[in-house]
């Protein structure tokens, strides 16, 4: 982060929503030298943040929030209005969950716009950073009803777990605006990042965000489909990925086979992309296929668990003990939203299995939404407890500590001859077998 040169022209900025995107945006913009008011509707969250406590797991974020609270450049307030009072640029970073029809639900965006409309300064800039369908810049303009305020699109490409790094070192910043001066004003806010800035029209910016997520999901679905093929023909997906990834036109990134992609964005954004295309008369069959492969990959992981314990599809798993390591949708985050691991454990619990699970970011006695998602799962304090007495152990999230587990100790607590179903290809199959366990990975011989 030392390569960031603070802005010589600080602005007073507002951020609406202090979640993964809003909190990262607010903290990092303060780190760039701007004065930032970050607002949320969740009073507990605001109180916590004022004390410098971070409600999410995100590497490096705590340090920046604490430093910028101390510098006086970052403050937290309750209610969207506070972010728009006396600020020059207001970033909307509220959720856009999947609606009943598969498209993005804009109710939080509309509510936030309604709340800030009466207090926005004349000449202010409103920035749509949430992931929103084509046409949403106009939706915000219509809600605001403020001719003296410009609205621009500015999709965010950060990943959870590396959000701070991604925000401060973006491959590009995309700004969608029909008003060039408004786009350039926002570009000035990002100037200290010294990143390439692409200013386009709003529809292109909004499409870029969905196309980027759709393309990345497509790469993963492709490699997951190849992993199924490797299992059928007796090939090794590790070698196939090495062989195709070394072609510079293909590249190695986003070609890790796994239990299917999940998280708060790919699942909803891939469906929203299909819906946006359909709304404009295009049947995006390719994207539908990408989603189908993902659903199939998740089912394949459950089938591997069943195969490991010799219980066929459709039969009850009553009396079967399954140990699960990892519940988050990927390593480095505490986010369980649309996690393939959670889908899998829910399916196993519904079939009657006894599931004992460990995740470094999930408490043994979770409360609220986490407790609901994990109903019926016994949460354990460490990997060995989750494995104790199990007939099959599933590696569901690629937490680095799982790669370093003492396999002999694991074999000592599992039922003798148990299988390890490694949905992340994290372990060395030979080492697992040497410990007296069976091994099944993804696309591995
Ligand atoms: P989140 O659920 O973590 O955070 C959203 C926050 O907004 C919550 O704290 C909520 O209380 C607050 N909020 C809701 N309505 C509000 C209002 N009217 N006023 C003030 N605060 C309000 O969501 P997120 O993961 O940060 O995602 C936000 C948007 O960014 C979504 O559109 C998402 O698709 C997009 N996005 C997310 C990521 C990611 O990695 N999570 C990356 C890129 C883009
Ligand atoms: C993703 C995108 O990478 C971000 O650019 C984007 O901003 C964000 O969505 C968003 O719009 O919210 P994120 O969901 O945080 O970021 O996580 P990723 O690292 O992209 O992983 C998504 C899913 O794909 C995870 O389930 C992960 O395990 C899986 N994955 C990823 C694979 O199975 N294989 C891979 O090679 C890479």
mmCIF file of N, CA and C in Angstrom, residues 317-323 348-349 352-356 376 378:
data_model
loop_
_atom_site.group_PDB
_atom_site.id
_atom_site.type_symbol
_atom_site.label_atom_id
_atom_site.label_comp_id
_atom_site.label_asym_id
_atom_site.label_seq_id
_atom_site.Cartn_x
_atom_site.Cartn_y
_atom_site.Cartn_z
ATOM 1 N N UNK A 317 -29.402 -41.304 4.356
ATOM 2 C CA UNK A 317 -28.048 -41.392 4.918
ATOM 3 C C UNK A 317 -28.093 -41.499 6.450
ATOM 4 N N UNK A 318 -29.244 -41.923 6.970
ATOM 5 C CA UNK A 318 -29.413 -42.021 8.425
ATOM 6 C C UNK A 318 -28.294 -42.887 9.021
ATOM 7 N N UNK A 319 -27.662 -42.369 10.054
ATOM 8 C CA UNK A 319 -26.597 -43.133 10.715
ATOM 9 C C UNK A 319 -25.224 -42.886 10.116
ATOM 10 N N UNK A 320 -25.169 -42.196 8.976
ATOM 11 C CA UNK A 320 -23.869 -41.900 8.355
ATOM 12 C C UNK A 320 -23.295 -40.618 8.951
ATOM 13 N N UNK A 321 -22.057 -40.724 9.428
ATOM 14 C CA UNK A 321 -21.426 -39.528 10.002
ATOM 15 C C UNK A 321 -20.471 -38.908 8.984
ATOM 16 N N UNK A 322 -20.698 -37.640 8.695
ATOM 17 C CA UNK A 322 -19.869 -36.930 7.712
ATOM 18 C C UNK A 322 -19.144 -35.781 8.413
ATOM 19 N N UNK A 323 -17.846 -35.710 8.245
ATOM 20 C CA UNK A 323 -17.073 -34.572 8.751
ATOM 21 C C UNK A 323 -16.867 -33.595 7.594
ATOM 22 N N UNK A 348 -27.013 -33.060 2.749
ATOM 23 C CA UNK A 348 -26.662 -34.251 3.540
ATOM 24 C C UNK A 348 -27.535 -34.340 4.790
ATOM 25 N N UNK A 349 -27.748 -33.194 5.450
ATOM 26 C CA UNK A 349 -28.594 -33.185 6.661
ATOM 27 C C UNK A 349 -30.020 -33.590 6.277
ATOM 28 N N UNK A 352 -30.597 -37.155 6.123
ATOM 29 C CA UNK A 352 -30.508 -37.893 7.389
ATOM 30 C C UNK A 352 -29.109 -38.080 7.933
ATOM 31 N N UNK A 353 -28.091 -37.562 7.227
ATOM 32 C CA UNK A 353 -26.708 -37.740 7.711
ATOM 33 C C UNK A 353 -26.460 -36.899 8.963
ATOM 34 N N UNK A 354 -25.515 -37.349 9.770
ATOM 35 C CA UNK A 354 -25.047 -36.545 10.901
ATOM 36 C C UNK A 354 -23.828 -35.781 10.398
ATOM 37 N N UNK A 355 -23.931 -34.453 10.363
ATOM 38 C CA UNK A 355 -22.834 -33.644 9.805
ATOM 39 C C UNK A 355 -22.170 -32.848 10.923
ATOM 40 N N UNK A 356 -20.864 -33.067 11.071
ATOM 41 C CA UNK A 356 -20.072 -32.284 12.027
ATOM 42 C C UNK A 356 -19.079 -31.471 11.204
ATOM 43 N N UNK A 376 -29.100 -27.937 11.945
ATOM 44 C CA UNK A 376 -28.913 -29.391 11.864
ATOM 45 C C UNK A 376 -27.454 -29.798 11.766
ATOM 46 N N UNK A 378 -23.686 -29.940 13.338
ATOM 47 C CA UNK A 378 -22.969 -29.788 14.615
ATOM 48 C C UNK A 378 -21.658 -29.075 14.321
#
